[in-house]
């Protein structure tokens, strides 16, 4: 499926651009580095909750992560210092 291919590639590219190890990204998402490795290799998908966490952390849209658009523009609100939405 095309979205699986784009998700794995986009997560990998965003992680590398942020200079994060798989272990560091895993801590952000509450996953192991093995889970991140499987996500980046296309061996597993992710939950909606983790997809939203990825989008918030990297400040990109979920549509971008899923390959629906090539525009990564974050349209959510500003995040607080803990990475959560300011309400």
Tab-separated table of N, CA and C in Angstrom:
chain	number	residue	atom	x	y	z
A	1	UNK	N	0.833	-1.176	0.000
A	1	UNK	CA	0.000	0.000	0.000
A	1	UNK	C	0.885	1.250	0.000
A	2	UNK	N	0.552	2.194	-0.798
A	2	UNK	CA	1.366	3.398	-0.967
A	2	UNK	C	1.580	4.156	0.341
A	3	UNK	N	0.549	4.279	1.183
A	3	UNK	CA	0.700	5.056	2.414
A	3	UNK	C	1.705	4.418	3.358
A	4	UNK	N	1.794	3.089	3.399
A	4	UNK	CA	2.778	2.418	4.240
A	4	UNK	C	4.182	2.782	3.787
A	5	UNK	N	4.391	2.812	2.489
A	5	UNK	CA	5.703	3.153	1.948
A	5	UNK	C	6.062	4.585	2.324
A	6	UNK	N	5.147	5.503	2.135
A	6	UNK	CA	5.438	6.897	2.464
A	6	UNK	C	5.608	7.103	3.955
A	7	UNK	N	4.797	6.464	4.783
A	7	UNK	CA	4.913	6.619	6.226
A	7	UNK	C	6.301	6.203	6.689
A	8	UNK	N	6.759	5.049	6.274
A	8	UNK	CA	8.067	4.568	6.721
A	8	UNK	C	9.182	5.504	6.261
A	9	UNK	N	9.105	5.958	5.019
A	9	UNK	CA	10.130	6.850	4.492
A	9	UNK	C	10.103	8.212	5.185
A	10	UNK	N	8.917	8.720	5.418
A	10	UNK	CA	8.805	10.049	6.022
A	10	UNK	C	9.223	10.037	7.490
A	11	UNK	N	8.883	8.986	8.212
A	11	UNK	CA	9.326	8.886	9.606
A	11	UNK	C	10.851	8.812	9.649
A	12	UNK	N	11.431	7.998	8.790
A	12	UNK	CA	12.890	7.876	8.738
A	12	UNK	C	13.546	9.224	8.424
A	13	UNK	N	13.050	9.900	7.395
A	13	UNK	CA	13.632	11.189	6.990
A	13	UNK	C	13.493	12.234	8.092
A	14	UNK	N	12.334	12.309	8.712
A	14	UNK	CA	12.126	13.286	9.786
A	14	UNK	C	13.010	12.981	10.989
A	15	UNK	N	13.152	11.712	11.317
A	15	UNK	CA	14.013	11.326	12.446
A	15	UNK	C	15.462	11.696	12.164
A	16	UNK	N	15.917	11.424	10.957
A	16	UNK	CA	17.301	11.758	10.595
A	16	UNK	C	17.527	13.271	10.586
A	17	UNK	N	16.562	14.036	10.050
A	17	UNK	CA	16.680	15.497	10.034
A	17	UNK	C	16.751	16.067	11.444
A	18	UNK	N	16.087	15.403	12.387
A	18	UNK	CA	16.082	15.853	13.783
A	18	UNK	C	17.277	15.304	14.562
A	19	UNK	N	18.116	14.526	13.900
A	19	UNK	CA	19.310	13.927	14.518
A	19	UNK	C	18.936	13.084	15.733
A	20	UNK	N	17.895	12.266	15.572
A	20	UNK	CA	17.444	11.388	16.638
A	20	UNK	C	17.793	9.942	16.306
A	21	UNK	N	18.131	9.179	17.340
A	21	UNK	CA	18.294	7.740	17.153
A	21	UNK	C	16.905	7.100	17.212
A	22	UNK	N	16.821	5.862	16.798
A	22	UNK	CA	15.556	5.153	16.897
A	22	UNK	C	15.137	5.031	18.357
A	23	UNK	N	16.087	4.863	19.237
A	23	UNK	CA	15.792	4.766	20.666
A	23	UNK	C	15.216	6.077	21.200
A	24	UNK	N	15.792	7.205	20.784
A	24	UNK	CA	15.293	8.505	21.239
A	24	UNK	C	13.868	8.758	20.750
A	25	UNK	N	13.595	8.447	19.491
A	25	UNK	CA	12.239	8.630	18.968
A	25	UNK	C	11.276	7.680	19.664
A	26	UNK	N	11.735	6.482	19.934
A	26	UNK	CA	10.912	5.517	20.647
A	26	UNK	C	10.486	6.018	22.017
A	27	UNK	N	11.392	6.678	22.721
A	27	UNK	CA	11.058	7.233	24.039
A	27	UNK	C	9.966	8.293	23.925
A	28	UNK	N	10.031	9.107	22.892
A	28	UNK	CA	9.016	10.144	22.672
A	28	UNK	C	7.643	9.499	22.476
A	29	UNK	N	7.610	8.390	21.746
A	29	UNK	CA	6.347	7.746	21.398
A	29	UNK	C	5.925	6.657	22.372
A	30	UNK	N	6.801	6.332	23.317
A	30	UNK	CA	6.489	5.235	24.224
A	30	UNK	C	6.648	3.879	23.563
A	31	UNK	N	7.607	3.784	22.633
A	31	UNK	CA	7.880	2.551	21.908
A	31	UNK	C	9.346	2.165	22.073
A	32	UNK	N	9.671	0.934	21.754
A	32	UNK	CA	11.066	0.491	21.770
A	32	UNK	C	11.749	0.885	20.467
A	33	UNK	N	13.074	0.858	20.474
A	33	UNK	CA	13.797	1.154	19.227
A	33	UNK	C	13.492	0.090	18.174
A	34	UNK	N	13.196	-1.130	18.614
A	34	UNK	CA	12.835	-2.204	17.680
A	34	UNK	C	11.515	-1.869	16.962
A	35	UNK	N	10.572	-1.289	17.699
A	35	UNK	CA	9.299	-0.888	17.086
A	35	UNK	C	9.513	0.214	16.057
A	36	UNK	N	10.403	1.161	16.364
A	36	UNK	CA	10.714	2.232	15.413
A	36	UNK	C	11.390	1.641	14.177
A	37	UNK	N	12.289	0.705	14.404
A	37	UNK	CA	12.964	0.044	13.288
A	37	UNK	C	11.956	-0.666	12.390
A	38	UNK	N	11.006	-1.366	12.998
A	38	UNK	CA	9.979	-2.073	12.218
A	38	UNK	C	9.095	-1.081	11.465
A	39	UNK	N	8.774	0.056	12.088
A	39	UNK	CA	7.963	1.084	11.435
A	39	UNK	C	8.703	1.636	10.217
A	40	UNK	N	9.990	1.937	10.391
A	40	UNK	CA	10.780	2.512	9.298
A	40	UNK	C	11.079	1.516	8.180
A	41	UNK	N	11.039	0.240	8.495
A	41	UNK	CA	11.285	-0.765	7.451
A	41	UNK	C	9.996	-1.170	6.745
A	42	UNK	N	8.857	-0.698	7.255
A	42	UNK	CA	7.579	-1.062	6.667
A	42	UNK	C	7.036	-2.367	7.192
A	43	UNK	N	7.699	-2.931	8.200
A	43	UNK	CA	7.276	-4.204	8.767
A	43	UNK	C	6.090	-4.096	9.701
A	44	UNK	N	5.738	-2.874	10.093
A	44	UNK	CA	4.563	-2.665	10.941
A	44	UNK	C	3.985	-1.297	10.676
A	45	UNK	N	2.736	-1.145	10.984
A	45	UNK	CA	2.076	0.151	10.893
A	45	UNK	C	2.116	0.814	12.255
A	46	UNK	N	1.185	1.704	12.477
A	46	UNK	CA	1.112	2.364	13.769
A	46	UNK	C	-0.338	2.664	14.106
A	47	UNK	N	-0.561	3.068	15.325
A	47	UNK	CA	-1.911	3.422	15.749
A	47	UNK	C	-2.181	4.887	15.408
A	48	UNK	N	-3.438	5.255	15.440
A	48	UNK	CA	-3.800	6.657	15.211
A	48	UNK	C	-3.150	7.534	16.275
A	49	UNK	N	-3.132	7.060	17.512
A	49	UNK	CA	-2.539	7.834	18.600
A	49	UNK	C	-1.057	8.108	18.352
A	50	UNK	N	-0.334	7.092	17.913
A	50	UNK	CA	1.105	7.268	17.640
A	50	UNK	C	1.320	8.146	16.411
A	51	UNK	N	0.437	8.025	15.423
A	51	UNK	CA	0.518	8.875	14.239
A	51	UNK	C	0.377	10.342	14.634
A	52	UNK	N	-0.574	10.630	15.506
A	52	UNK	CA	-0.780	11.999	15.977
A	52	UNK	C	0.432	12.469	16.775
A	53	UNK	N	0.993	11.610	17.620
A	53	UNK	CA	2.198	11.978	18.369
A	53	UNK	C	3.362	12.298	17.436
A	54	UNK	N	3.524	11.496	16.383
A	54	UNK	CA	4.567	11.758	15.391
A	54	UNK	C	4.360	13.115	14.737
A	55	UNK	N	3.129	13.390	14.327
A	55	UNK	CA	2.820	14.661	13.668
A	55	UNK	C	3.091	15.829	14.604
A	56	UNK	N	2.650	15.721	15.848
A	56	UNK	CA	2.875	16.801	16.814
A	56	UNK	C	4.358	16.994	17.092
A	57	UNK	N	5.072	15.895	17.291
A	57	UNK	CA	6.494	15.990	17.615
A	57	UNK	C	7.288	16.642	16.492
A	58	UNK	N	7.032	16.217	15.262
A	58	UNK	CA	7.788	16.742	14.119
A	58	UNK	C	7.144	17.985	13.503
A	59	UNK	N	5.986	18.382	14.041
A	59	UNK	CA	5.278	19.567	13.548
A	59	UNK	C	4.963	19.463	12.062
A	60	UNK	N	4.433	18.304	11.673
A	60	UNK	CA	3.978	18.068	10.299
A	60	UNK	C	2.546	17.545	10.370
A	61	UNK	N	1.853	17.585	9.260
A	61	UNK	CA	0.483	17.088	9.246
A	61	UNK	C	0.464	15.560	9.161
A	62	UNK	N	-0.598	14.969	9.680
A	62	UNK	CA	-0.767	13.526	9.522
A	62	UNK	C	-0.950	13.166	8.055
A	63	UNK	N	-1.582	14.066	7.299
A	63	UNK	CA	-1.731	13.830	5.857
A	63	UNK	C	-0.369	13.697	5.185
A	64	UNK	N	0.584	14.492	5.616
A	64	UNK	CA	1.944	14.403	5.075
A	64	UNK	C	2.561	13.043	5.423
A	65	UNK	N	2.446	12.647	6.681
A	65	UNK	CA	3.020	11.369	7.100
A	65	UNK	C	2.417	10.202	6.327
A	66	UNK	N	1.126	10.302	6.031
A	66	UNK	CA	0.431	9.222	5.335
A	66	UNK	C	0.562	9.274	3.818
A	67	UNK	N	1.153	10.357	3.300
A	67	UNK	CA	1.335	10.458	1.858
A	67	UNK	C	0.131	11.003	1.120
A	68	UNK	N	-0.825	11.552	1.848
A	68	UNK	CA	-1.997	12.142	1.201
A	68	UNK	C	-1.619	13.459	0.533
A	69	UNK	N	-0.645	14.137	1.109
A	69	UNK	CA	-0.132	15.379	0.550
A	69	UNK	C	1.380	15.404	0.677
A	70	UNK	N	2.016	16.207	-0.157
A	70	UNK	CA	3.459	16.418	-0.038
A	70	UNK	C	3.764	17.692	0.742
A	71	UNK	N	2.730	18.357	1.224
A	71	UNK	CA	2.875	19.580	2.008
A	71	UNK	C	2.930	19.208	3.489
A	72	UNK	N	4.088	19.362	4.128
A	72	UNK	CA	4.210	18.964	5.531
A	72	UNK	C	3.684	19.996	6.525
A	73	UNK	N	3.138	21.100	6.064
A	73	UNK	CA	2.762	22.210	6.933
A	73	UNK	C	1.909	21.755	8.116
A	74	UNK	N	2.369	22.104	9.308
A	74	UNK	CA	1.646	21.825	10.552
A	74	UNK	C	0.513	22.821	10.683
A	75	UNK	N	-0.684	22.321	10.870
A	75	UNK	CA	-1.841	23.191	10.985
A	75	UNK	C	-2.459	23.143	12.378
A	76	UNK	N	-1.802	22.444	13.277
A	76	UNK	CA	-2.271	22.389	14.652
A	76	UNK	C	-1.858	23.640	15.391
A	77	UNK	N	-2.287	23.725	16.616
A	77	UNK	CA	-1.936	24.869	17.439
A	77	UNK	C	-0.513	24.755	17.952
A	78	UNK	N	-0.069	25.803	18.647
A	78	UNK	CA	1.278	25.760	19.226
A	78	UNK	C	1.350	24.710	20.319
A	79	UNK	N	2.523	24.119	20.472
A	79	UNK	CA	2.718	23.102	21.492
A	79	UNK	C	3.331	23.741	22.732
A	80	UNK	N	3.017	23.147	23.888
A	80	UNK	CA	3.647	23.624	25.111
A	80	UNK	C	5.043	23.026	25.222
A	81	UNK	N	5.747	23.351	26.300
A	81	UNK	CA	7.141	22.893	26.450
A	81	UNK	C	7.254	21.384	26.607
A	82	UNK	N	6.146	20.705	26.901
A	82	UNK	CA	6.150	19.248	27.037
A	82	UNK	C	5.704	18.546	25.762
A	83	UNK	N	5.464	19.302	24.697
A	83	UNK	CA	5.070	18.717	23.427
A	83	UNK	C	3.576	18.526	23.274
A	84	UNK	N	2.788	19.036	24.235
A	84	UNK	CA	1.336	18.906	24.150
A	84	UNK	C	0.711	20.173	23.596
A	85	UNK	N	-0.534	20.065	23.213
A	85	UNK	CA	-1.256	21.205	22.661
A	85	UNK	C	-1.525	22.244	23.744
A	86	UNK	N	-1.301	23.493	23.433
A	86	UNK	CA	-1.746	24.578	24.299
A	86	UNK	C	-3.229	24.792	24.045
A	87	UNK	N	-4.016	24.721	25.079
A	87	UNK	CA	-5.462	24.865	24.911
A	87	UNK	C	-5.930	26.143	25.573
